[in-house]
Structure formats: structure tokens, C-alpha cells
Amino acid sequence: MSRGGGYDRHITIFSPDGRLYQVEYAFKTAKTAGITAIAVRGKDCVCFVTQKKVPDKLTDPSSVTNIHKITPSIGMLTTGMHGDARSLVQKARSESAEFKFKYGYDIPPGVLARILADQAQVYTQHAYMRPLGVIPIIIGIDEEEGTQLYKVDPAGYFVGYKATASGAKDQEATNWLEKQHKGVDGGFEALTYDDVVQTAITGLQNVLSEDLKSSDVEVAIAYIPSMEKDGGVYQGGRFKVLTNDEVDHHLNMIAEKD
Amino acid sequence: MGESQYSFSLTTFSPSGKLVQIEYALQAVNSGATSLGIKASNGVVLATEKKLPSILVDDSTVRKISLVTPSIGMTYAGMGPDSRVLVRKARKCGQVYYRQYAEQISVAQLVRETATVMQEFTQSGGVRPFGVSLMMAGYDENGPQLYQVDPSGSYFAWKASAIGKNMVNAKAFLEKRYNEEMELEDAIHTALLTLKEGFEGEMSGDNVEVGIVGQDGVFRVLGAEEVDDYLKEVA
């Protein structure tokens, strides 16, 4: 009996046990980049942090980043192949701009996540394109719902999260986050800015078992300046990357807590 | 669909006359979380396990039962991302019909169109079959109806059926419990009891989703508290 002609590992057709090997391999790629990322969603702020690994002493560190601004209120962190990440970021920016043009308001993070996930699904079903070896984590402010955190994977699966992780040590990070979440009164959603950022950074330090300096990490947040709704919507939701000084401030607060 | 380099079908006959890609797709379905449907005398109920991978997942963003037209809903077992494609196509199909005739599409016709899409993906160039089985439920002038569609595109109308991991036990349970005169309320209780049979852990409104359509012809997904109330009644 033919086993898919032996191509089930080369293109996305089913294997005998009902799996898509190409999709599974794409997941592995997202880990080979060697960095880990953690994201936490709080009440007025959602944050993600990732390691900053500059591959070569001759590279200009300011040009090395895994964090990309998509709209003024949505940011994306990518773990995996850099080339695929650039393509994905371009698509995200293009879709967001088109949405704003068509409908007259900022794209909600969940809608953007769905668009990227649907595109990822197409790659798992059509042989002519391979799945992307990238896992994007999307943070942003939804005008009506507030803080949002989504993760999309190469299988086209996406859900909203209270906290999540991706990359090399994603499993350890997720375990740590689950324990922490249970220990916080009201869960992560009750936390505000300082606690959200410090939880995310502490998580990364914990999982990497090393103390981090501001030059080793990239931290970015999407926040709502005021939790008062104006005209039924949260105003002023913004995405920004923290400066080294701001990161140092948080690292100091964490050190003091110990 | 697909580039010219792949204008040959990936789903081809084996020497014994089987389409193995479809068989493999069914494997993917059978490892998915259980979903079931029961047709009552005055309505239909769909129920499904919402198996979330972690407590960190925000379950308010996860919807396994989807509204397709005001009186038709569907759920699935198998690959979630594939089901989104079919939900979208089914919704568009319903809208296109409404735009043409200013009337809601009938359940049988919508099921046929959706099944046709699934069949096309087993024969067209450069694509693989969908890794989902669908359970579609609706109420139209022919009364309550329940259909199951498989990755091959074949579909049947059912009085009660189950798909996914626990389908064998669930179907055996349903065969014993089903009767033609059952009303919607009983059907909901039976559906929850059937899911309970194979459920790992505690069932609650957060990890089970229920959708119903009654004689009013309005399909809706029950809220978590409503599901919890029903669960108390069957405990």
C-alpha cells in the first residue's frame, strides 16, 4: 500500500497516522532560532519580552530585533526564521492598513490574528507553498475589549491568551506561567503595568536561569493610558518598545523584590 | 487553486482502490475532541468538548460551534484551522443564496454545497483533503435536521451521531438512549450525558459548548451558565 508516495514528509499531505509532517517540522524551526519569548496580559497593559542575541560582534545591535510595530496600537514578536518573519510582518502591516482604509477604524488584534492564522492554514493545505517557520505573538489594544494577547502557529491555530510563551524554552516558560497565574489573586488579568512587565521579565530570567541585563532583552508593551471608556471605547491605546533605561528600571525593581 | 506545477491531484488511488489521503484525514478527525449531535422532535442539539491546551488560554476567544445562518449551526472534530475555512465558505454560501432569493437557504442545500467543497479538495490539484468531519444542524420548513459530513465529502442525515476521539462509545450510548419522540430538553440532557461518558475530568460550562435550534428556527450557542445549569440537572 503506498504511503502517500513517500511525499508526506516533503509537502503538506497527510501521513498514515493523520499527521502533517511539514507543519510539525515548521514548529521545530521556530525553536531552532534559539531564543525564548514570554508574553503576559494584564488589565491596562500587555507585555512581551524576548532575548536579544546578536550573532556576531561586527553586527550593529540596533538593527537586530524580533519585535515589530504593526499599527500604533499593535505589536508583533516573532520567533523563528528571520526571512519568514519579515514576510509575515509585511503581510500584517499591509492587512492592517487595508482594514483601516476599508472600515475606518483600527484593526482589532484578534482580527489580525485570525487573518494571519487563515493564511497559515492555506499553506498547510496547498502543496505549492510551505508553512512559515515562524510563531508570531501579537499584543495590542482592542478599542472595545481592552488588552489583547494572541499567538498564531504554523498550523493555522490561534487563540487568545492570558499569558503565553514561544521559542526554545517555551514549555518551561509555560509551566512557570501556569504556576504563577494560579498564585495571583484574580489571575494575570488583575495585574497592572509594573507587575505585568516584571512578571514577564522574571519569567524569562527564571527560564534561562540567568540574571539579565537590559542589553540582553527586548521588552515591549501595549497599554491603555486611561481605563475610563470615552464614547464606549478605550482611548489612546499604544504599542511601544521600552528603552534600555526603562528596562533597567524594571530590572532594578525585580532585584529589590528579591 | 494551486499553481500549475501542482496541477495533478495529491489524492490518488492505491492499488486496492482506496484513496489513502482520505483515510489518513479520517485519522486526524478521530484524534480530535469529541463532538455530537442529536435530532429531537422539535429541534436539534450540538454538543462538543472544548479541550484547551492550557489554563492560560483565554477561553472566551475559543468558539467550536459556529453560527452559519440564523437557523443553521455547525461544529467539527479534527483540525481547527481547517474548520475555519469551511465555516467561512458555508457562511458565504448562505449569504449568496439569501442575496439571490431573499430567503434563508435550506439545511440540506447548505450541507450539499459544503460537502461539495470538501470533495473538491480530494480531487483538485495541489491540495490535501480537509482534516475535519462536520456536524451541521438546522431548522427549516422540513423540520429539524442533523447532517454529518466527512473529509471525503460524503454526507448523511442522522437522528443522532458522534465524531472524534470517543465516537464509538458515544454512538453506542446514543443508540441505546435515542427515541424518536424525544424533545429538545431531553436531547440536551442526553447529549451532555453522552459527552460525560468519555470525558476526562470535570465537565463544566467552560470546557463544553452546546448549541441548539428549536421550533423558533433560531440557532444559538448556550452561555456557560446555561450549560452549568443543565449539567446540574443531569448530575
mmCIF file of N, CA, C and O in Angstrom, chain A residues 133-197:
data_model
loop_
_atom_site.group_PDB
_atom_site.id
_atom_site.type_symbol
_atom_site.label_atom_id
_atom_site.label_comp_id
_atom_site.label_asym_id
_atom_site.label_seq_id
_atom_site.Cartn_x
_atom_site.Cartn_y
_atom_site.Cartn_z
ATOM 1 N N GLY A 133 8.075 29.152 8.954
ATOM 2 C CA GLY A 133 8.734 28.666 10.169
ATOM 3 C C GLY A 133 8.802 29.758 11.219
ATOM 4 O O GLY A 133 9.882 30.080 11.736
ATOM 5 N N VAL A 134 7.651 30.368 11.517
ATOM 6 C CA VAL A 134 7.605 31.499 12.459
ATOM 7 C C VAL A 134 6.400 31.344 13.362
ATOM 8 O O VAL A 134 5.339 30.920 12.893
ATOM 9 N N ILE A 135 6.555 31.715 14.627
ATOM 10 C CA ILE A 135 5.392 31.799 15.514
ATOM 11 C C ILE A 135 5.279 33.246 15.971
ATOM 12 O O ILE A 135 6.150 33.726 16.705
ATOM 13 N N PRO A 136 4.251 33.977 15.510
ATOM 14 C CA PRO A 136 4.114 35.360 15.971
ATOM 15 C C PRO A 136 3.259 35.456 17.227
ATOM 16 O O PRO A 136 2.253 34.760 17.353
ATOM 17 N N ILE A 137 3.693 36.306 18.158
ATOM 18 C CA ILE A 137 2.859 36.645 19.315
ATOM 19 C C ILE A 137 2.409 38.076 19.084
ATOM 20 O O ILE A 137 3.233 38.960 18.831
ATOM 21 N N ILE A 138 1.104 38.288 19.143
ATOM 22 C CA ILE A 138 0.541 39.606 18.839
ATOM 23 C C ILE A 138 -0.013 40.229 20.102
ATOM 24 O O ILE A 138 -0.817 39.604 20.800
ATOM 25 N N ILE A 139 0.413 41.447 20.422
ATOM 26 C CA ILE A 139 -0.184 42.150 21.557
ATOM 27 C C ILE A 139 -0.759 43.455 21.032
ATOM 28 O O ILE A 139 -0.236 44.046 20.088
ATOM 29 N N GLY A 140 -1.847 43.890 21.664
ATOM 30 C CA GLY A 140 -2.424 45.141 21.206
ATOM 31 C C GLY A 140 -3.603 45.545 22.056
ATOM 32 O O GLY A 140 -4.010 44.829 22.981
ATOM 33 N N ILE A 141 -4.150 46.699 21.725
ATOM 34 C CA ILE A 141 -5.325 47.186 22.437
ATOM 35 C C ILE A 141 -6.507 47.157 21.477
ATOM 36 O O ILE A 141 -6.447 47.687 20.369
ATOM 37 N N ASP A 142 -7.578 46.503 21.917
ATOM 38 C CA ASP A 142 -8.826 46.491 21.168
ATOM 39 C C ASP A 142 -9.673 47.611 21.764
ATOM 40 O O ASP A 142 -9.869 47.656 22.975
ATOM 41 N N GLU A 143 -10.203 48.488 20.914
ATOM 42 C CA GLU A 143 -10.964 49.652 21.390
ATOM 43 C C GLU A 143 -12.049 49.285 22.379
ATOM 44 O O GLU A 143 -12.347 50.030 23.304
ATOM 45 N N GLU A 144 -12.708 48.115 22.129
ATOM 46 C CA GLU A 144 -13.835 47.749 22.989
ATOM 47 C C GLU A 144 -13.442 46.793 24.094
ATOM 48 O O GLU A 144 -13.956 46.863 25.200
ATOM 49 N N GLU A 145 -12.512 45.858 23.794
ATOM 50 C CA GLU A 145 -12.229 44.799 24.747
ATOM 51 C C GLU A 145 -11.048 45.098 25.662
ATOM 52 O O GLU A 145 -10.849 44.428 26.663
ATOM 53 N N GLY A 146 -10.199 46.069 25.279
ATOM 54 C CA GLY A 146 -9.043 46.352 26.124
ATOM 55 C C GLY A 146 -7.825 45.603 25.657
ATOM 56 O O GLY A 146 -7.604 45.421 24.468
ATOM 57 N N THR A 147 -7.023 45.142 26.638
ATOM 58 C CA THR A 147 -5.772 44.474 26.296
ATOM 59 C C THR A 147 -6.034 43.130 25.646
ATOM 60 O O THR A 147 -6.953 42.420 26.019
ATOM 61 N N GLN A 148 -5.213 42.773 24.640
ATOM 62 C CA GLN A 148 -5.377 41.507 23.935
ATOM 63 C C GLN A 148 -4.019 40.869 23.695
ATOM 64 O O GLN A 148 -3.036 41.559 23.436
ATOM 65 N N LEU A 149 -3.988 39.531 23.760
ATOM 66 C CA LEU A 149 -2.756 38.788 23.510
ATOM 67 C C LEU A 149 -3.120 37.552 22.705
ATOM 68 O O LEU A 149 -3.946 36.752 23.123
ATOM 69 N N TYR A 150 -2.535 37.406 21.536
ATOM 70 C CA TYR A 150 -2.811 36.251 20.679
ATOM 71 C C TYR A 150 -1.503 35.624 20.223
ATOM 72 O O TYR A 150 -0.490 36.295 20.083
ATOM 73 N N LYS A 151 -1.563 34.301 19.986
ATOM 74 C CA LYS A 151 -0.410 33.619 19.397
ATOM 75 C C LYS A 151 -0.919 32.800 18.222
ATOM 76 O O LYS A 151 -1.931 32.104 18.334
ATOM 77 N N VAL A 152 -0.225 32.876 17.092
ATOM 78 C CA VAL A 152 -0.601 32.121 15.902
ATOM 79 C C VAL A 152 0.502 31.112 15.632
ATOM 80 O O VAL A 152 1.667 31.405 15.854
ATOM 81 N N ASP A 153 0.156 29.919 15.174
ATOM 82 C CA ASP A 153 1.224 28.960 14.878
ATOM 83 C C ASP A 153 1.163 28.471 13.433
ATOM 84 O O ASP A 153 0.215 28.778 12.717
ATOM 85 N N PRO A 154 2.204 27.742 12.997
ATOM 86 C CA PRO A 154 2.260 27.311 11.593
ATOM 87 C C PRO A 154 1.095 26.415 11.170
ATOM 88 O O PRO A 154 0.854 26.252 9.978
ATOM 89 N N ALA A 155 0.364 25.850 12.119
ATOM 90 C CA ALA A 155 -0.777 25.007 11.749
ATOM 91 C C ALA A 155 -2.004 25.836 11.423
ATOM 92 O O ALA A 155 -3.017 25.307 10.967
ATOM 93 N N GLY A 156 -1.930 27.149 11.691
ATOM 94 C CA GLY A 156 -3.106 27.974 11.462
ATOM 95 C C GLY A 156 -3.977 28.060 12.696
ATOM 96 O O GLY A 156 -5.098 28.571 12.661
ATOM 97 N N TYR A 157 -3.478 27.552 13.828
ATOM 98 C CA TYR A 157 -4.224 27.579 15.086
ATOM 99 C C TYR A 157 -3.961 28.911 15.766
ATOM 100 O O TYR A 157 -2.836 29.398 15.785
ATOM 101 N N PHE A 158 -5.014 29.531 16.313
ATOM 102 C CA PHE A 158 -4.768 30.722 17.116
ATOM 103 C C PHE A 158 -5.842 30.827 18.181
ATOM 104 O O PHE A 158 -6.993 30.447 17.963
ATOM 105 N N VAL A 159 -5.422 31.301 19.345
ATOM 106 C CA VAL A 159 -6.368 31.599 20.414
ATOM 107 C C VAL A 159 -5.843 32.799 21.169
ATOM 108 O O VAL A 159 -4.683 33.172 21.030
ATOM 109 N N GLY A 160 -6.721 33.392 22.000
ATOM 110 C CA GLY A 160 -6.297 34.463 22.881
ATOM 111 C C GLY A 160 -5.707 33.856 24.133
ATOM 112 O O GLY A 160 -6.043 32.741 24.513
ATOM 113 N N TYR A 161 -4.792 34.586 24.790
ATOM 114 C CA TYR A 161 -4.133 34.059 25.974
ATOM 115 C C TYR A 161 -4.153 35.059 27.105
ATOM 116 O O TYR A 161 -4.249 36.267 26.904
ATOM 117 N N LYS A 162 -4.024 34.524 28.309
ATOM 118 C CA LYS A 162 -3.770 35.375 29.465
ATOM 119 C C LYS A 162 -2.261 35.531 29.610
ATOM 120 O O LYS A 162 -1.757 36.525 30.107
ATOM 121 N N ALA A 163 -1.546 34.483 29.200
ATOM 122 C CA ALA A 163 -0.084 34.541 29.144
ATOM 123 C C ALA A 163 0.366 33.416 28.252
ATOM 124 O O ALA A 163 -0.294 32.388 28.167
ATOM 125 N N THR A 164 1.494 33.585 27.564
ATOM 126 C CA THR A 164 1.981 32.524 26.699
ATOM 127 C C THR A 164 3.467 32.678 26.449
ATOM 128 O O THR A 164 4.077 33.673 26.847
ATOM 129 N N ALA A 165 4.046 31.655 25.800
ATOM 130 C CA ALA A 165 5.473 31.691 25.514
ATOM 131 C C ALA A 165 5.724 31.024 24.183
ATOM 132 O O ALA A 165 4.897 30.253 23.699
ATOM 133 N N SER A 166 6.880 31.338 23.571
ATOM 134 C CA SER A 166 7.239 30.654 22.325
ATOM 135 C C SER A 166 8.753 30.569 22.248
ATOM 136 O O SER A 166 9.461 31.261 22.984
ATOM 137 N N GLY A 167 9.262 29.696 21.365
ATOM 138 C CA GLY A 167 10.706 29.608 21.169
ATOM 139 C C GLY A 167 11.317 28.410 21.853
ATOM 140 O O GLY A 167 10.646 27.456 22.220
ATOM 141 N N ALA A 168 12.619 28.486 22.067
ATOM 142 C CA ALA A 168 13.386 27.316 22.513
ATOM 143 C C ALA A 168 12.880 26.740 23.826
ATOM 144 O O ALA A 168 12.706 25.529 23.956
ATOM 145 N N LYS A 169 12.613 27.613 24.845
ATOM 146 C CA LYS A 169 12.218 27.077 26.145
ATOM 147 C C LYS A 169 10.732 27.345 26.425
ATOM 148 O O LYS A 169 10.365 27.659 27.551
ATOM 149 N N ASP A 170 9.903 27.209 25.406
ATOM 150 C CA ASP A 170 8.502 27.589 25.588
ATOM 151 C C ASP A 170 7.787 26.714 26.603
ATOM 152 O O ASP A 170 6.943 27.195 27.351
ATOM 153 N N GLN A 171 8.142 25.437 26.668
ATOM 154 C CA GLN A 171 7.432 24.549 27.590
ATOM 155 C C GLN A 171 7.722 24.901 29.044
ATOM 156 O O GLN A 171 6.804 25.006 29.865
ATOM 157 N N GLU A 172 9.015 25.145 29.327
ATOM 158 C CA GLU A 172 9.364 25.503 30.710
ATOM 159 C C GLU A 172 8.699 26.824 31.086
ATOM 160 O O GLU A 172 8.207 26.992 32.193
ATOM 161 N N ALA A 173 8.727 27.747 30.131
ATOM 162 C CA ALA A 173 8.124 29.059 30.394
ATOM 163 C C ALA A 173 6.638 28.927 30.668
ATOM 164 O O ALA A 173 6.102 29.529 31.602
ATOM 165 N N THR A 174 5.947 28.120 29.849
ATOM 166 C CA THR A 174 4.502 27.943 30.034
ATOM 167 C C THR A 174 4.208 27.326 31.393
ATOM 168 O O THR A 174 3.278 27.743 32.092
ATOM 169 N N ASN A 175 5.008 26.338 31.798
ATOM 170 C CA ASN A 175 4.799 25.723 33.116
ATOM 171 C C ASN A 175 4.942 26.761 34.215
ATOM 172 O O ASN A 175 4.127 26.827 35.145
ATOM 173 N N TRP A 176 6.000 27.591 34.105
ATOM 174 C CA TRP A 176 6.216 28.620 35.114
ATOM 175 C C TRP A 176 5.049 29.589 35.160
ATOM 176 O O TRP A 176 4.557 29.962 36.222
ATOM 177 N N LEU A 177 4.567 30.010 33.968
ATOM 178 C CA LEU A 177 3.450 30.957 33.881
ATOM 179 C C LEU A 177 2.179 30.381 34.496
ATOM 180 O O LEU A 177 1.441 31.079 35.203
ATOM 181 N N GLU A 178 1.920 29.087 34.239
ATOM 182 C CA GLU A 178 0.702 28.485 34.792
ATOM 183 C C GLU A 178 0.739 28.527 36.309
ATOM 184 O O GLU A 178 -0.261 28.832 36.969
ATOM 185 N N LYS A 179 1.936 28.219 36.868
ATOM 186 C CA LYS A 179 2.028 28.232 38.344
ATOM 187 C C LYS A 179 1.811 29.646 38.872
ATOM 188 O O LYS A 179 1.074 29.849 39.842
ATOM 189 N N GLN A 180 2.468 30.609 38.227
ATOM 190 C CA GLN A 180 2.349 31.999 38.673
ATOM 191 C C GLN A 180 0.920 32.486 38.606
ATOM 192 O O GLN A 180 0.416 33.144 39.522
ATOM 193 N N HIS A 181 0.254 32.161 37.501
ATOM 194 C CA HIS A 181 -1.118 32.629 37.262
ATOM 195 C C HIS A 181 -2.043 32.176 38.385
ATOM 196 O O HIS A 181 -2.896 32.903 38.880
ATOM 197 N N LYS A 182 -1.805 30.911 38.850
ATOM 198 C CA LYS A 182 -2.659 30.395 39.927
ATOM 199 C C LYS A 182 -2.385 31.155 41.217
ATOM 200 O O LYS A 182 -3.262 31.326 42.057
ATOM 201 N N GLY A 183 -1.127 31.605 41.384
ATOM 202 C CA GLY A 183 -0.740 32.259 42.630
ATOM 203 C C GLY A 183 -1.175 33.711 42.738
ATOM 204 O O GLY A 183 -1.113 34.305 43.807
ATOM 205 N N VAL A 184 -1.618 34.299 41.625
ATOM 206 C CA VAL A 184 -2.021 35.706 41.672
ATOM 207 C C VAL A 184 -3.521 35.788 41.912
ATOM 208 O O VAL A 184 -4.292 35.082 41.279
ATOM 209 N N ASP A 185 -3.918 36.660 42.824
ATOM 210 C CA ASP A 185 -5.336 36.838 43.126
ATOM 211 C C ASP A 185 -6.045 37.447 41.918
ATOM 212 O O ASP A 185 -5.762 38.575 41.536
ATOM 213 N N GLY A 186 -6.972 36.709 41.319
ATOM 214 C CA GLY A 186 -7.663 37.228 40.140
ATOM 215 C C GLY A 186 -6.922 36.934 38.857
ATOM 216 O O GLY A 186 -7.322 37.366 37.780
ATOM 217 N N GLY A 187 -5.806 36.190 38.980
ATOM 218 C CA GLY A 187 -5.055 35.820 37.787
ATOM 219 C C GLY A 187 -4.301 37.007 37.208
ATOM 220 O O GLY A 187 -4.350 38.133 37.716
ATOM 221 N N PHE A 188 -3.610 36.770 36.113
ATOM 222 C CA PHE A 188 -2.812 37.809 35.489
ATOM 223 C C PHE A 188 -3.657 39.012 35.060
ATOM 224 O O PHE A 188 -3.168 40.145 35.012
ATOM 225 N N GLU A 189 -4.951 38.777 34.729
ATOM 226 C CA GLU A 189 -5.768 39.876 34.210
ATOM 227 C C GLU A 189 -5.957 40.991 35.223
ATOM 228 O O GLU A 189 -6.409 42.069 34.890
ATOM 229 N N ALA A 190 -5.660 40.704 36.504
ATOM 230 C CA ALA A 190 -5.847 41.742 37.524
ATOM 231 C C ALA A 190 -4.616 42.625 37.659
ATOM 232 O O ALA A 190 -4.673 43.663 38.316
ATOM 233 N N LEU A 191 -3.516 42.217 37.037
ATOM 234 C CA LEU A 191 -2.267 42.969 37.213
ATOM 235 C C LEU A 191 -2.256 44.261 36.409
ATOM 236 O O LEU A 191 -2.903 44.373 35.380
ATOM 237 N N THR A 192 -1.458 45.234 36.916
ATOM 238 C CA THR A 192 -1.293 46.468 36.159
ATOM 239 C C THR A 192 0.156 46.613 35.707
ATOM 240 O O THR A 192 1.007 45.813 36.071
ATOM 241 N N TYR A 193 0.442 47.685 35.010
ATOM 242 C CA TYR A 193 1.694 47.886 34.263
ATOM 243 C C TYR A 193 2.973 47.332 34.895
ATOM 244 O O TYR A 193 3.598 46.420 34.356
ATOM 245 N N ASP A 194 3.362 47.842 36.055
ATOM 246 C CA ASP A 194 4.636 47.404 36.640
ATOM 247 C C ASP A 194 4.676 45.891 36.836
ATOM 248 O O ASP A 194 5.640 45.220 36.474
ATOM 249 N N ASP A 195 3.590 45.358 37.435
ATOM 250 C CA ASP A 195 3.558 43.927 37.720
ATOM 251 C C ASP A 195 3.572 43.091 36.451
ATOM 252 O O ASP A 195 4.215 42.041 36.392
ATOM 253 N N VAL A 196 2.863 43.559 35.421
ATOM 254 C CA VAL A 196 2.816 42.794 34.175
ATOM 255 C C VAL A 196 4.215 42.675 33.590
ATOM 256 O O VAL A 196 4.691 41.587 33.262
ATOM 257 N N VAL A 197 4.899 43.818 33.497
ATOM 258 C CA VAL A 197 6.232 43.810 32.877
ATOM 259 C C VAL A 197 7.193 42.995 33.711
ATOM 260 O O VAL A 197 7.980 42.186 33.208
#
